[in-house]
Short mmCIF file of C-alpha atoms and ligand atoms in Angstrom, two decimals:
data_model
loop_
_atom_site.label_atom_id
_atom_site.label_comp_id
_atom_site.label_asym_id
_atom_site.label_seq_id
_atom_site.Cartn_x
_atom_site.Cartn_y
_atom_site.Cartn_z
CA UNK A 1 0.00 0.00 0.00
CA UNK A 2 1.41 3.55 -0.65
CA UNK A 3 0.78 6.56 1.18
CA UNK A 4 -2.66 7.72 -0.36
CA UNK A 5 -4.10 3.66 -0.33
CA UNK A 6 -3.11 4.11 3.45
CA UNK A 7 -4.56 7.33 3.91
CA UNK A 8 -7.89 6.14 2.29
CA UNK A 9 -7.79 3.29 4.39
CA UNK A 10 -7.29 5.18 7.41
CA UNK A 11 -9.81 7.51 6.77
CA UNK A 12 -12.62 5.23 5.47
CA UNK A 13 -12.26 2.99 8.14
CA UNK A 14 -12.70 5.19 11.17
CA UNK A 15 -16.02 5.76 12.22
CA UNK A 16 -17.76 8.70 11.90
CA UNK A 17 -21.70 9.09 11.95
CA UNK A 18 -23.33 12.20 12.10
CA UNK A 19 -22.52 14.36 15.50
CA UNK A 20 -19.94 11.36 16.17
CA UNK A 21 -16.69 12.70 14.04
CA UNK A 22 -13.85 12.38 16.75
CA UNK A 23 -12.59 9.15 15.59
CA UNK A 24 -12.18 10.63 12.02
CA UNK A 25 -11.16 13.87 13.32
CA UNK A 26 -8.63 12.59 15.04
CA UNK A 27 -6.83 10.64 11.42
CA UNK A 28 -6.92 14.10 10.55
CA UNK A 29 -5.43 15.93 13.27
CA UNK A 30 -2.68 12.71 12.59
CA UNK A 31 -1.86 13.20 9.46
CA UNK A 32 -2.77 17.47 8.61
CA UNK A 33 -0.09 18.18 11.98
CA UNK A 34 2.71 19.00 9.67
CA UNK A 35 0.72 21.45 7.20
CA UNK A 36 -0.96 24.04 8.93
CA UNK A 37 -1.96 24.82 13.01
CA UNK A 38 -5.44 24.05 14.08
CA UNK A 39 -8.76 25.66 15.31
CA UNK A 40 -12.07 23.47 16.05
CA UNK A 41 -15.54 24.82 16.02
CA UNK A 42 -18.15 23.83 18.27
CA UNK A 43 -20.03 21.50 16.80
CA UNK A 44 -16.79 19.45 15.67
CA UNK A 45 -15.62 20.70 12.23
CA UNK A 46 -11.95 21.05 12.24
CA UNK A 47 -9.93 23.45 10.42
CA UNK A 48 -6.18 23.62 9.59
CA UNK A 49 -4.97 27.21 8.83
CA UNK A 50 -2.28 27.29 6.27
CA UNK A 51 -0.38 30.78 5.91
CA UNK A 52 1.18 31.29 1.92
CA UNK A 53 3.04 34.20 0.78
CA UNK A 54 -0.24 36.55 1.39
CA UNK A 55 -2.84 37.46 4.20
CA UNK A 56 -5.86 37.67 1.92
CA UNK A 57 -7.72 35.76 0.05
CA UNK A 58 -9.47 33.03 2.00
CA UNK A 59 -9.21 30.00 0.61
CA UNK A 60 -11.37 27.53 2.21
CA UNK A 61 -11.60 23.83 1.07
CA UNK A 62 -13.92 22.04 3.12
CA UNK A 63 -14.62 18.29 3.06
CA UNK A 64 -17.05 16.27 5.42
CA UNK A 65 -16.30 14.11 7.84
CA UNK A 66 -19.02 12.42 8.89
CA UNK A 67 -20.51 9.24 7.34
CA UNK A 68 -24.56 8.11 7.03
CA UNK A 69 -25.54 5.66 9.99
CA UNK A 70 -28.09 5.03 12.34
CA UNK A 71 -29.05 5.63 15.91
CA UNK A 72 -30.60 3.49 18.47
CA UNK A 73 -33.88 4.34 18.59
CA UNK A 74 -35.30 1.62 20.76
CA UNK A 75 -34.53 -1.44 22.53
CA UNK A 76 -36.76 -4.39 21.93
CA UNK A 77 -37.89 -7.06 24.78
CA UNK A 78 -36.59 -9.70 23.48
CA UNK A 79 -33.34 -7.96 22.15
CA UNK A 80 -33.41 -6.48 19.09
CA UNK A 81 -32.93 -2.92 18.39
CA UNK A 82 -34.87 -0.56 16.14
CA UNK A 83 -32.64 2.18 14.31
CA UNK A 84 -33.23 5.40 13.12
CA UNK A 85 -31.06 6.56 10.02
CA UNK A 86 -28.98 9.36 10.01
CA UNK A 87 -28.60 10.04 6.10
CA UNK A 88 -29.77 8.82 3.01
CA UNK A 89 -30.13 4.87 3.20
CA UNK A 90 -31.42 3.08 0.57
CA UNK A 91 -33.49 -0.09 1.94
CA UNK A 92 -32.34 -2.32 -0.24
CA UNK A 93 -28.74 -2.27 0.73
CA UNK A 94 -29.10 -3.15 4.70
CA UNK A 95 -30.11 -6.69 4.90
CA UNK A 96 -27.34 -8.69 5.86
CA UNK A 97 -24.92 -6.15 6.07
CA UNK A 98 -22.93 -5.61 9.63
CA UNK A 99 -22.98 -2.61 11.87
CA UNK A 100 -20.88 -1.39 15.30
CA UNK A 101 -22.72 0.25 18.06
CA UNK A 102 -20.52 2.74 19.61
CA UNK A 103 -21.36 2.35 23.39
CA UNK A 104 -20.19 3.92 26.60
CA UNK A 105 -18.57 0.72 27.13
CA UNK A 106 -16.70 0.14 23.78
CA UNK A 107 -17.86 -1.44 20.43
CA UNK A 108 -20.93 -3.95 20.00
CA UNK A 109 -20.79 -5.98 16.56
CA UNK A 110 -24.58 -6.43 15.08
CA UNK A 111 -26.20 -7.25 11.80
CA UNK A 112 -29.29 -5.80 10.17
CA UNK A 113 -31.86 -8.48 10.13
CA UNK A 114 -36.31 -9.06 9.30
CA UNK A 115 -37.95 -11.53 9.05
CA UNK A 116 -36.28 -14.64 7.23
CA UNK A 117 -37.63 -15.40 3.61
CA UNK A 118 -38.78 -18.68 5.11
CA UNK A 119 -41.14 -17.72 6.80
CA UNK A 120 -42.83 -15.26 4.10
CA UNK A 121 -45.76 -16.13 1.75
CA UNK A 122 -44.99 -15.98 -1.77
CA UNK A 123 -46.62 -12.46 -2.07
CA UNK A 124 -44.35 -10.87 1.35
CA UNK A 125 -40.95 -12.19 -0.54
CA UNK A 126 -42.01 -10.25 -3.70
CA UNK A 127 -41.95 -6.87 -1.75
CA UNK A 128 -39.21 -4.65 -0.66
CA UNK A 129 -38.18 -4.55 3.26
CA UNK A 130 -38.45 -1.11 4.38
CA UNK A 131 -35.88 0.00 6.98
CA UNK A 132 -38.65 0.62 9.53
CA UNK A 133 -39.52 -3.13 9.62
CA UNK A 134 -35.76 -3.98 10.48
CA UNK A 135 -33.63 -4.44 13.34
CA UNK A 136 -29.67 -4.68 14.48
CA UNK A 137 -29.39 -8.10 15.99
CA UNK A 138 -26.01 -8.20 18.28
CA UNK A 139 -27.10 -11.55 18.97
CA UNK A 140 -28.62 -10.88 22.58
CA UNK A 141 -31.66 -12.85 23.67
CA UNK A 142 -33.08 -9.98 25.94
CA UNK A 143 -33.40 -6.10 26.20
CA UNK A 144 -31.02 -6.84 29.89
CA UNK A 145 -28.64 -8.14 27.69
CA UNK A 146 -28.80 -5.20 25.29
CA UNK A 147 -27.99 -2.92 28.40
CA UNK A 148 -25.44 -4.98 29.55
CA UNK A 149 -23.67 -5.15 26.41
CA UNK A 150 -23.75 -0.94 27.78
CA UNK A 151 -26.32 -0.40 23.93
CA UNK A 152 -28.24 3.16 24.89
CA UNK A 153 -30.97 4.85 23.07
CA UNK A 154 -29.14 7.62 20.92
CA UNK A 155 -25.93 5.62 20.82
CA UNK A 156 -24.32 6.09 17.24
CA UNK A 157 -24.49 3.00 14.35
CA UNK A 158 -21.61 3.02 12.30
CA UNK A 159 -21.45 0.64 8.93
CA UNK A 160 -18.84 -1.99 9.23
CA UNK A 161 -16.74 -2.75 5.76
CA UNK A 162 -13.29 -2.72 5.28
CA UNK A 163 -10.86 -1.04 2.87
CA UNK A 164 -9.58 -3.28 -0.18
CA UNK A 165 -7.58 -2.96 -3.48
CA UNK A 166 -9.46 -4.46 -6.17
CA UNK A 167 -8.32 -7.24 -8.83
CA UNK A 168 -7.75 -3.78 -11.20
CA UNK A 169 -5.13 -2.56 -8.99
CA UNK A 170 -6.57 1.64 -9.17
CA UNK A 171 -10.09 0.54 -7.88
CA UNK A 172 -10.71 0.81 -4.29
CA UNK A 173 -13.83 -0.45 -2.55
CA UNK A 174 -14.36 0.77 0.86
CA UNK A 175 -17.57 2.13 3.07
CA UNK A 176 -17.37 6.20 3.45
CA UNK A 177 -15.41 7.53 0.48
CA UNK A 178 -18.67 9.92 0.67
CA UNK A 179 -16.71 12.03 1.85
CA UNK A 180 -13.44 10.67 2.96
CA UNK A 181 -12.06 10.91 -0.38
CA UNK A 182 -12.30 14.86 -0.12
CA UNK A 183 -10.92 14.14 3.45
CA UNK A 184 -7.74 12.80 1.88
CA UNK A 185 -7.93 15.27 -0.83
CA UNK A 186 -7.91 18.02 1.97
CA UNK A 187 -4.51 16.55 3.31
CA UNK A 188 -2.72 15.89 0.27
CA UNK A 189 -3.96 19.23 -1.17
CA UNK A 190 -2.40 20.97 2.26
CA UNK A 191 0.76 19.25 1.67
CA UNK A 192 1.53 19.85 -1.94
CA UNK A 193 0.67 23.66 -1.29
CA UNK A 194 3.23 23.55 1.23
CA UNK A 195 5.43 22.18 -0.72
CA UNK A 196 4.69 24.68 -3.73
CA UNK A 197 3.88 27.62 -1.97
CA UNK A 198 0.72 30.16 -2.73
CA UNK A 199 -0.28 33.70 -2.84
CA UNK A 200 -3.38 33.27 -0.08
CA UNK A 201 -4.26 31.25 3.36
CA UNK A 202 -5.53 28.45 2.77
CA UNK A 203 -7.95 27.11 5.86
CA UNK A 204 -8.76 22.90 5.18
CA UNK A 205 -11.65 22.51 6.60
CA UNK A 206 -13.10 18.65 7.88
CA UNK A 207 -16.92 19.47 8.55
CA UNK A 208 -19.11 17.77 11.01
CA UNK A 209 -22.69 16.84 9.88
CA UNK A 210 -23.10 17.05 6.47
CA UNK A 211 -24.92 14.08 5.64
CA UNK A 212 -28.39 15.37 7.68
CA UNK A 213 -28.80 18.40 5.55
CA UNK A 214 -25.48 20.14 6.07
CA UNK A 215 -24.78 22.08 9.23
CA UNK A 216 -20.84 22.16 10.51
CA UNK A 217 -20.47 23.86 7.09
CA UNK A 218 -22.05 27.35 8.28
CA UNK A 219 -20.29 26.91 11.70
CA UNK A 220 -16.85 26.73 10.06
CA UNK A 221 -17.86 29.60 7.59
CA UNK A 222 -18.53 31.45 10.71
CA UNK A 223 -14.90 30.86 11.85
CA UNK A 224 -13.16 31.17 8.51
CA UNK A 225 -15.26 33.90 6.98
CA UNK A 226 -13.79 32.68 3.76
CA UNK A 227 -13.30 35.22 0.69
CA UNK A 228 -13.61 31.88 -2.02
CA UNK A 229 -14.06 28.47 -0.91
CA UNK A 230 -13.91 24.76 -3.04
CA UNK A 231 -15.93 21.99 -1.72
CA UNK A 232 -14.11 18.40 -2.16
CA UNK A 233 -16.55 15.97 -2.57
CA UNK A 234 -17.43 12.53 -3.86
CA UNK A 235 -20.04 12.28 -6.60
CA UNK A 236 -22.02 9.81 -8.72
CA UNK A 237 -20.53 7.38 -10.88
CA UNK A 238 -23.27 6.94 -13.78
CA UNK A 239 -21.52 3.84 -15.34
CA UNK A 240 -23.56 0.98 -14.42
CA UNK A 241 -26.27 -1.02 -16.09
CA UNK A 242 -29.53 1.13 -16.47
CA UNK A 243 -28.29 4.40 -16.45
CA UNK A 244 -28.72 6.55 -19.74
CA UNK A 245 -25.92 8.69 -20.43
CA UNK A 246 -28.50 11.95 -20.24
CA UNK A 247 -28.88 10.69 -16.84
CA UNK A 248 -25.53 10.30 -15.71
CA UNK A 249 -22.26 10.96 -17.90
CA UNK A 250 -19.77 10.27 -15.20
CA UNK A 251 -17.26 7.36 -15.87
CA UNK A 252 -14.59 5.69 -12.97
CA UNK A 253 -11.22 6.53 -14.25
CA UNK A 254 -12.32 9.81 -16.67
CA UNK A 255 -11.81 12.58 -14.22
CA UNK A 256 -12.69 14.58 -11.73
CA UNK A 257 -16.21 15.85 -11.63
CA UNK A 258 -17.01 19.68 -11.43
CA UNK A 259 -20.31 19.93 -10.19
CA UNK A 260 -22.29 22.55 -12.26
CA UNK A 261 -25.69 22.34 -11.15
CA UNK A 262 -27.01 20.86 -7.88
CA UNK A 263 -30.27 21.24 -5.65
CA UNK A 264 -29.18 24.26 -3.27
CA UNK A 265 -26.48 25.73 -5.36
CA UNK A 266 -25.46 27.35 -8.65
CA UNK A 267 -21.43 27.47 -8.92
CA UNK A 268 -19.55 30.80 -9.22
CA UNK A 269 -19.25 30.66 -12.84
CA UNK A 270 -15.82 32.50 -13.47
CA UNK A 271 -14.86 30.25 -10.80
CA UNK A 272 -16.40 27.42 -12.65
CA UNK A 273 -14.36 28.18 -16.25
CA UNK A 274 -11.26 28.97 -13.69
CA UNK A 275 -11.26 25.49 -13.12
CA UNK A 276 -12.01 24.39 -16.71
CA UNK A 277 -9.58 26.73 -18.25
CA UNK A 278 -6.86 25.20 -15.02
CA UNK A 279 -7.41 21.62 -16.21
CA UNK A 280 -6.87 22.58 -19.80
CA UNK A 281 -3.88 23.62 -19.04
CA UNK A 282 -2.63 21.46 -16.91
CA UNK A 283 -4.06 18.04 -19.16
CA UNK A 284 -6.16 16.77 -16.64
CA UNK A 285 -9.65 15.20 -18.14
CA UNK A 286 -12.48 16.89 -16.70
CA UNK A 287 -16.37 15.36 -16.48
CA UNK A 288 -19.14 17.44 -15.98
CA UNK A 289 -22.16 16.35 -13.26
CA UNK A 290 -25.56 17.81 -12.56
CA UNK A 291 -26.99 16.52 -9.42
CA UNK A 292 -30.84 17.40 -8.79
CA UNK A 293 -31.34 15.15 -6.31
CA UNK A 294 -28.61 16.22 -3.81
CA UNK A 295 -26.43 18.76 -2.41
CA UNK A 296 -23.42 19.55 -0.72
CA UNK A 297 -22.01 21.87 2.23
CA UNK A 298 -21.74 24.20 -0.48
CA UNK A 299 -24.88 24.97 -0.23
CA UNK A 300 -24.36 26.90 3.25
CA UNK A 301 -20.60 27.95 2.50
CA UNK A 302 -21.86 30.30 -0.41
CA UNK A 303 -24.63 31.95 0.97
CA UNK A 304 -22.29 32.88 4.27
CA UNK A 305 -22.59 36.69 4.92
CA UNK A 306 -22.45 38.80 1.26
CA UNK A 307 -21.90 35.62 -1.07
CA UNK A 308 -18.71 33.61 -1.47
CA UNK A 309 -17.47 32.77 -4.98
CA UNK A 310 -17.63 28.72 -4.70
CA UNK A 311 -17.51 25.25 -6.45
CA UNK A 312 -17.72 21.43 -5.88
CA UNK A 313 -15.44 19.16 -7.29
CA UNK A 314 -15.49 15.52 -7.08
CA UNK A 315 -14.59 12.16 -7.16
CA UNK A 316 -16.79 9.73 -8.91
CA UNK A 317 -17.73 6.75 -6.34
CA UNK A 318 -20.10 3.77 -7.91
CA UNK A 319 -22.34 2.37 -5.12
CA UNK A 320 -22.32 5.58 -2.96
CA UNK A 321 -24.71 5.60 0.72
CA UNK A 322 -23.71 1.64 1.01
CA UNK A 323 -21.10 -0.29 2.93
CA UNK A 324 -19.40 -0.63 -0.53
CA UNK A 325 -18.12 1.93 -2.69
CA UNK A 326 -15.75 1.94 -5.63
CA UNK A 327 -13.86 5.00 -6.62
CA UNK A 328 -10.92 4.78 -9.38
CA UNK A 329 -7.22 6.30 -8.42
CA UNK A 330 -6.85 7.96 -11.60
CA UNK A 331 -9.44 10.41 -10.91
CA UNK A 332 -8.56 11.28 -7.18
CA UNK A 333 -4.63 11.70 -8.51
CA UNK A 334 -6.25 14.33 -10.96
CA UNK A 335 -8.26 16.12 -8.83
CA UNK A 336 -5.08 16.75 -6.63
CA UNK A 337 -3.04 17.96 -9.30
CA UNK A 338 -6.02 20.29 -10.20
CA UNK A 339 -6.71 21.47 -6.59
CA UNK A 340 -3.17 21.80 -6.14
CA UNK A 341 -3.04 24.27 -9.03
CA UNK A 342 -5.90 25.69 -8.06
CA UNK A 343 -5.31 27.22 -4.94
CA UNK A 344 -1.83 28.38 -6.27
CA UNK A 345 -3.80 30.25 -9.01
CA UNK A 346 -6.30 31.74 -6.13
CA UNK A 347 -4.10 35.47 -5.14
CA UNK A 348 -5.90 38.58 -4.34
CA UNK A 349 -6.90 40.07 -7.66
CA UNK A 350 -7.91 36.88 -8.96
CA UNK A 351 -10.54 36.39 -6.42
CA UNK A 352 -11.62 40.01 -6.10
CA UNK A 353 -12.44 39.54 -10.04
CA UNK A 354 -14.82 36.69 -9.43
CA UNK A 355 -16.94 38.98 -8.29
CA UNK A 356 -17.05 42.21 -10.17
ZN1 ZN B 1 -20.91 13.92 0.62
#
C-alpha cells in the first residue's frame, strides 16, 4: 500500500456518523499536523490554517467528515434494536450487512436483520423490506442483555466494511469515500501547497454533519469567513447497467467531476471556467455532473454573509450511501493535481475579479 491507499484506508475505516466525528477527526489531526496549526468549532468541524506568501484571500476547502448511519432508537424485549437513520439509506442495501454500536462501554458488533424469507408467503418475498420493519441483531436474547452489552438509546451506528484494493489494482472499494475521499484530498492538497507555496491562506476545513442536511459547514464559515471556498466531494458514478448517459455521464477513471448544477447551489461561474480553463492547461480530463437530487455543504458555504465565490469538485464513487463503494485512483490523482493548481492560481486580484 502507498501513502494515499493508506490514507484512504485510514480515513474510510474510522467511524464517523453524524454528531460522532472524533474518531475521524482525530486521522486528521494525525496526518494534517505537519501542514498548517489548528482551530475546532463547536459543533466538531476542524480546520487547519495554512499561511502562503499573502494574508488575503481566503481559501477555504472544506470536506465532510461524517458518514450516514443510524441511531438506536429503541430497545426491543426480546433484544433487538430498532434504528433510526442518520442520512440517506437506501433499503435495499441493509439486509445482511454488519454494523458497530458505539457504546459507553466500547464497540458492539450487530447485523441488520427481518424476518427470514422462510417464513414469508410468496406475495411478502415479492416486496421490498423497508428499513422501519428492520432491526440490528447483536445476537442478545433480551433487552437486559442489550444494556449490559452498555447499547443506549441515541448511541451512534456506524457501517462496518473494510478497505480493499481491487483485482484492477486503481479501484478501491471501501464504506465512506462519501466524503473521505475529499478528506484525503484536503490533506494531500495541504501538503503539496506547502510544498509549492501560494499567494493566499488556505484554511482545510473537515466538517461535522453534512450528511443530515449540512450544518458544521455554516459553523466553520462562521470561523473562517472565507473570501472563495472549493468543496471536495465525492459524486455519482453513472456507469452501471440502467443508467442513460443523459442521466448520468460520469465514468470511474475519466476525471474529476465539477459539479455545475445541484439542488441548493449554482457554482460561481468565473470560478467554474477557472477550473475548466486550469485543467486545460494542466491536461487533466475533466467530467461534468448535474446533481438534482442532492447537495453539498456548499450549499451553506456560499450563501455565508455577502456571497462567497464557490464550487464542488469531485470524485466519482459507484455504489455511494452503502457499505461498498468503488472509486478509481486515476481520478482522485487528478483532482489533486487540479486542486493543487488551483489554490496556487487563487491570489488577491484573482478572487476580487470573481466577483465584479
Ligand atoms: Zn458527501
Amino acid at each position: 500500500m502507498d501513502q494515499t491507499e493508506q490514507l484512504l484506508k485510514d480515513l474510510t475505516e474510522a467511524h464517523g456518523v453524524p454528531g460522532y466525528e472524533a474518531e475521524v477527526r482525530a486521522v486528521l489531526r494525525r496526518y494534517l499536523e505537519p501542514w498548517g496549526t489548528f482551530e475546532q468549532d463547536k459543533i466538531g468541524s476542524l480546520v487547519c490554517v495554512q499561511t502562503g506568501q499573502a494574508e488575503r484571500p481566503r481559501v477555504m476547502l472544506a470536506a465532510h467528515m461524517d458518514e450516514i448511519g443510524f441511531m438506536v432508537r429503541h430497545i426491543m424485549p426480546e433484544g433487538f434494536i430498532k434504528f433510526l437513520p442518520l442520512g440517506g439509506w437506501f433499503d435495499q442495501v441493509l439486509l445482511g450487512q454488519r454494523a458497530v454500536i458505539k457504546t459507553h462501554r466500547g464497540d458492539v458488533v450487530g447485523v441488520f436483520g427481518a424476518r427470514p424469507p422462510h417464513l414469508l408467503t410468496n406475495d411478502e418475498r415479492k416486496k421490498v423490506i423497508e428499513k422501519k420493519e428492520m432491526y440490528i441483531d447483536i445476537g442478545a436474547t433480551s433487552a437486559a442483555e442489550v444494556e449490559a452489552a452498555g447499547v443506549r438509546v441515541g448511541d451512534p451506528v456506524v457501517p462496518l466494511a473494510d478497505f480493499r484494493i481491487l483485482a484492477n489494482p486503481k479501484t478501491y472499494l471501501s464504506k465512506a469515500f462519501d466524503d473521505r475521499v475529499g478528506c484525503a484530498l484536503l490533506v494531500q492538497t495541504l501538503a503539496a501547497c506547502a510544498h509549492a507555496g501560494h499567494p493566499n491562506v488556505i484554511y482545510g476545513v473537515a466538517t461535522a454533519m453534512e450528511e443530515i442536511g449540512p450544518r458544521g459547514a455554516r459553523t466553520a464559515a462562521e470561523l473562517v469567513d472565507p473570501d472563495v471556498a472549493l468543496i471536495l466531494e465525492s459524486d455519482i458514478a453513472g456507469d452501471v447497467p440502467g443508467i442513460k448517459a443523459e442521466e448520468s455521464s460520469i465514468k470511474l477513471g475519466k476525471g474529476p467531476t465539477l459539479v455545475v448544477y445541484d439542488a441548493r447551489m449554482i457554482p460561481n461561474l468565473r470560478l467554474r471556467d477557472l477550473v475548466i480553463d486550469t485543467a486545460r492547461e494542466l491536461g487533466v480530463p475533466l467530467q461534468f455532473s448535474a446533481i438534482e437530487g442532492g447537495a453539498t455543504d456548499g450549499s451553506l458555504i456560499h450563501l455565508h454573509k455577502t456571497g462567497v465565490p464557490t464550487v464542488v469538485l469531485g470524485v466519482a464513487a459507484r455504489h455511494i450511501h452503502s457499505h461498498s463503494a468503488i472509486i478509481h485512483r486515476d481520478d482522485y490523482d487528478n483532482a489533486l493535481k487540479l486542486l493543487t493548481a488551483l489554490v496556487g492560481k487563487l491570489d488577491q486580484a484573482t478572487v476580487a475579479a470573481l466577483t465584479q
